[in-house]
Coordinates of N, CA and C in Angstrom, one line a residue:
M6 N 115.1 147.5 109.8 CA 114.7 146.3 109.4 C 115.4 146.3 109.0
L7 N 115.2 144.8 109.3 CA 116.9 143.6 109.5 C 117.2 143.2 107.9
I8 N 118.2 143.4 108.0 CA 118.9 142.1 106.4 C 119.2 141.2 106.4
K9 N 120.2 141.6 107.5 CA 120.7 140.8 107.8 C 121.4 139.6 108.8
F10 N 121.0 138.4 109.6 CA 121.6 138.0 111.2 C 122.4 137.0 110.8
G11 N 123.9 136.8 111.3 CA 124.6 136.1 111.4 C 125.3 135.3 112.7
V12 N 126.0 133.6 112.8 CA 126.0 133.7 113.9 C 126.8 132.7 114.1
A13 N 128.6 132.6 114.4 CA 129.0 131.4 114.4 C 130.0 131.1 115.8
N14 N 130.5 130.3 115.9 CA 130.5 129.1 117.3 C 129.8 129.7 118.3
F15 N 128.4 129.3 118.2 CA 127.5 129.6 119.1 C 126.5 128.1 119.2
K16 N 126.5 127.7 120.7 CA 125.7 126.9 120.5 C 126.2 125.2 119.8
T17 N 125.3 125.0 119.2 CA 125.5 124.1 117.7 C 125.6 124.5 116.5
F18 N 126.4 125.4 116.6 CA 126.7 126.2 115.0 C 128.2 126.3 115.3
R19 N 128.6 125.3 115.1 CA 130.4 126.0 114.8 C 130.7 127.0 113.4
D20 N 130.2 127.0 111.9 CA 130.1 127.7 111.2 C 130.0 128.3 110.9
K21 N 129.8 129.4 110.3 CA 128.6 130.9 110.1 C 127.7 130.1 109.1
V22 N 126.4 130.5 110.2 CA 125.2 130.6 109.6 C 124.7 131.9 109.6
E23 N 123.6 132.0 108.2 CA 122.6 133.3 108.5 C 121.4 133.4 108.3
L24 N 121.2 134.2 108.2 CA 119.1 134.3 107.7 C 119.3 135.7 106.7
S25 N 118.7 135.6 105.9 CA 119.1 136.8 104.9 C 117.4 137.1 104.6
M26 N 117.0 139.1 104.9 CA 115.5 139.2 104.6 C 115.9 139.4 103.8
V27 N 116.1 139.5 102.9 CA 116.7 139.7 101.4 C 116.4 139.1 100.3
A28 N 114.7 139.2 99.5 CA 114.3 138.8 98.6 C 115.0 138.1 96.8
S29 N 114.0 136.6 97.1 CA 115.3 136.9 96.0 C 114.7 136.9 94.9
N30 N 114.7 136.6 93.5 CA 113.0 136.1 91.8 C 112.6 135.6 92.3
Y31 N 113.0 134.3 93.2 CA 112.1 132.8 93.0 C 110.5 133.2 93.4
D32 N 109.7 134.5 94.0 CA 108.2 134.2 93.9 C 108.2 135.8 93.9
R33 N 108.1 136.4 92.4 CA 108.1 137.7 91.9 C 107.3 138.2 92.3
Y34 N 105.9 136.4 91.7 CA 104.0 137.1 92.0 C 103.2 137.4 93.3
R35 N 105.0 137.3 94.1 CA 103.7 137.8 95.5 C 104.5 138.9 95.8
E36 N 105.1 139.7 95.4 CA 105.5 140.7 95.5 C 105.3 142.2 96.7
N37 N 103.7 141.7 96.0 CA 103.0 143.1 97.4 C 102.5 142.4 98.4
S38 N 102.7 141.0 98.6 CA 102.7 140.2 100.3 C 102.8 140.8 101.4
N39 N 104.5 140.3 100.7 CA 105.8 140.4 101.4 C 107.5 140.4 101.1
I40 N 106.6 141.3 100.6 CA 108.0 142.7 100.1 C 108.0 143.6 100.3
L41 N 108.9 144.3 101.0 CA 109.0 145.6 101.4 C 110.2 146.1 100.1
P42 N 109.6 146.8 99.1 CA 110.8 148.0 98.1 C 111.7 148.7 99.3
D43 N 113.2 149.0 99.3 CA 114.1 149.7 99.8 C 114.3 150.7 98.9
E44 N 113.8 151.9 98.5 CA 114.5 152.6 97.1 C 115.4 153.4 97.2
Y45 N 116.2 153.7 98.9 CA 117.2 153.9 99.3 C 118.8 153.4 99.0
F46 N 118.5 152.0 99.2 CA 119.5 150.8 98.8 C 118.7 150.5 97.9
G47 N 117.8 150.2 97.4 CA 117.3 149.1 96.1 C 117.9 147.7 96.5
H48 N 117.3 147.6 97.8 CA 115.9 146.1 98.1 C 115.3 145.5 98.2
R49 N 114.9 145.0 98.2 CA 113.3 144.3 98.0 C 113.8 144.0 99.3
L50 N 113.1 143.9 100.5 CA 113.1 142.8 101.7 C 112.3 142.5 102.4
L51 N 112.2 141.6 102.2 CA 110.9 140.7 103.4 C 110.5 141.1 104.3
T52 N 109.9 141.1 104.2 CA 108.4 141.7 105.8 C 108.4 140.9 106.6
S53 N 108.4 138.9 106.5 CA 108.6 138.1 107.3 C 109.5 136.7 106.7
A54 N 109.9 135.5 107.5 CA 110.4 134.6 107.3 C 109.9 133.6 108.2
V55 N 109.8 132.2 107.9 CA 109.8 130.9 108.5 C 111.1 130.6 108.8
L56 N 111.5 130.1 109.5 CA 112.4 129.0 109.8 C 111.6 127.3 109.8
Y57 N 112.3 126.7 109.3 CA 112.0 125.4 109.2 C 113.2 124.4 108.9
G58 N 112.9 123.4 109.4 CA 113.4 122.0 108.9 C 113.5 121.1 109.9
A59 N 113.8 120.2 110.6 CA 113.6 118.5 110.7 C 113.8 119.2 112.7
N60 N 113.2 118.0 113.2 CA 113.5 118.2 114.3 C 115.4 117.7 114.7
A61 N 115.7 118.7 116.0 CA 117.3 118.6 116.5 C 118.2 119.6 115.2
S62 N 117.5 119.9 114.4 CA 118.5 120.5 113.1 C 118.5 122.5 113.6
G63 N 118.9 122.9 114.6 CA 118.8 123.9 114.9 C 118.2 125.1 114.9
K64 N 116.9 124.5 114.4 CA 116.0 126.2 114.7 C 115.9 126.8 115.6
S65 N 115.7 125.4 117.2 CA 115.6 126.7 118.6 C 116.8 127.5 118.9
K66 N 118.3 126.8 118.6 CA 119.4 127.7 118.8 C 119.7 128.5 117.9
F67 N 119.0 128.8 116.4 CA 119.6 129.8 115.7 C 118.5 131.0 116.8
V68 N 117.2 131.0 117.2 CA 116.6 131.5 117.8 C 117.0 131.7 119.4
D69 N 117.4 131.1 119.9 CA 118.5 131.6 120.8 C 119.7 132.2 121.0
A70 N 120.3 132.1 119.7 CA 121.5 133.3 119.3 C 121.1 134.7 119.5
F71 N 119.8 134.6 118.2 CA 119.5 135.7 118.5 C 118.9 136.6 119.1
Q72 N 118.6 136.2 120.0 CA 118.1 136.5 121.4 C 119.5 136.6 122.3
A73 N 120.9 135.8 122.6 CA 121.6 136.4 123.1 C 122.6 137.7 122.8
M74 N 122.8 137.3 121.4 CA 123.2 138.8 120.8 C 122.0 140.0 121.1
R75 N 120.6 140.1 121.2 CA 119.9 141.0 121.5 C 119.7 141.3 122.5
N76 N 120.4 140.4 124.0 CA 120.1 140.4 125.3 C 121.9 141.4 125.4
F77 N 122.2 141.0 124.5 CA 123.7 141.6 125.0 C 124.0 143.4 124.6
V78 N 123.0 143.5 123.4 CA 123.4 144.8 122.8 C 121.9 145.4 123.9
L79 N 121.2 145.1 124.6 CA 120.3 146.0 125.3 C 120.6 146.1 126.7
F80 N 122.1 144.8 127.5 CA 121.6 145.2 128.4 C 123.0 144.9 129.0
S81 N 124.3 144.9 128.2 CA 125.7 144.6 128.4 C 126.0 145.8 128.8
S82 N 126.2 146.8 128.7 CA 126.0 148.0 129.4 C 125.5 148.5 131.0
R83 N 124.4 147.3 131.3 CA 124.4 147.1 132.7 C 124.6 147.0 133.6
D84 N 125.2 145.5 133.0 CA 125.4 144.2 133.8 C 126.4 143.8 133.7
T85 N 127.5 144.3 132.7 CA 128.9 143.9 132.5 C 130.0 144.6 132.6
Q86 N 131.2 144.9 132.4 CA 131.5 145.7 133.1 C 132.5 145.7 132.1
V87 N 134.3 146.3 131.7 CA 135.0 146.0 130.8 C 135.9 145.1 131.0
G88 N 136.3 144.0 130.1 CA 136.9 142.7 130.6 C 136.6 141.8 131.1
D89 N 135.1 142.1 131.5 CA 134.1 140.8 132.1 C 134.3 139.9 130.9
L90 N 134.3 138.6 130.9 CA 133.7 137.6 129.8 C 132.4 137.7 129.8
I91 N 132.1 137.9 128.2 CA 130.4 137.4 127.9 C 130.0 136.7 127.3
P92 N 128.8 136.0 128.3 CA 128.4 134.5 129.0 C 127.3 134.0 127.4
V93 N 128.5 133.5 126.9 CA 127.6 133.0 125.7 C 128.7 131.2 126.0
E94 N 128.0 130.3 124.7 CA 128.4 129.1 124.5 C 128.7 129.0 123.3
P95 N 130.3 128.7 123.7 CA 130.3 128.0 121.9 C 130.1 126.8 121.7
F96 N 130.8 126.6 120.6 CA 130.5 125.2 119.9 C 131.7 124.3 121.0
L97 N 131.4 123.1 121.3 CA 132.3 122.5 122.1 C 132.5 121.0 121.8
L98 N 132.0 121.0 120.7 CA 132.8 119.6 120.0 C 133.6 119.7 119.4
N99 N 134.6 120.6 119.0 CA 135.7 120.8 118.4 C 136.7 121.6 119.4
D100 N 137.7 121.0 119.5 CA 139.0 122.0 120.7 C 139.1 123.3 120.3
L101 N 139.5 123.4 118.7 CA 139.4 124.3 117.9 C 138.7 125.9 118.4
S102 N 137.3 125.1 118.5 CA 136.0 126.1 117.8 C 135.8 126.6 119.5
K103 N 136.4 125.5 120.8 CA 135.5 125.9 122.1 C 136.8 127.1 122.9
N104 N 137.7 127.1 122.1 CA 138.5 128.7 122.4 C 138.7 130.0 121.8
N105 N 137.8 130.0 120.7 CA 137.4 130.8 120.0 C 136.4 131.3 120.4
P106 N 136.5 133.2 119.3 CA 135.3 133.8 119.8 C 133.6 133.5 119.3
T107 N 132.8 133.5 120.0 CA 131.6 133.5 119.1 C 131.9 134.6 118.4
E108 N 130.5 134.6 117.3 CA 130.7 135.8 116.3 C 129.4 136.0 116.4
F109 N 128.8 137.6 116.1 CA 127.2 138.0 116.2 C 127.2 138.7 114.9
E110 N 126.6 138.8 113.8 CA 126.9 139.8 112.8 C 125.7 140.4 112.2
I111 N 124.5 141.7 112.4 CA 123.6 141.7 112.0 C 123.6 143.6 111.1
I112 N 122.6 142.6 110.0 CA 123.1 144.9 109.6 C 121.4 144.7 109.3
F113 N 121.0 146.1 109.3 CA 120.0 146.1 109.4 C 119.9 148.1 109.3
L114 N 118.6 148.5 107.8 CA 118.1 149.7 108.0 C 117.3 150.5 109.2
Y115 N 118.2 151.7 109.6 CA 116.8 152.5 110.5 C 116.9 154.1 109.4
K116 N 116.3 154.4 109.0 CA 116.0 156.1 109.1 C 117.4 156.5 107.9
N117 N 117.2 155.4 106.3 CA 117.8 155.6 105.4 C 118.9 155.3 105.8
E118 N 119.4 154.6 107.1 CA 120.7 154.5 107.3 C 121.6 152.7 107.4
M119 N 122.2 152.9 106.5 CA 122.6 150.9 107.1 C 123.6 150.7 108.1
F120 N 123.8 150.1 109.3 CA 124.2 149.7 109.8 C 124.3 148.4 109.7

């Protein structure tokens, strides 16, 4: 189960942005409808989330980042060799960031293990 996904220096994201699936205490009255308690680590995790914002605010690019990370995990051993450049598009509107690495971060639970 997804706990957190973050990306930096990818397409329209120069600085790190994160999606956290850890529930806040804001909506405690909906505890049974969208919260999955994790007794092993003590988290309260959302079972679903929504990205919303104005037009051109980065919603699609955030989904693109998640898909790029997913595709790299699934296909990198088949499609690339050691030393090959990873086909990602960094943030290009800054001279420093266009030469910096793109970062993806994912934290998830699987069979009572956190990765």
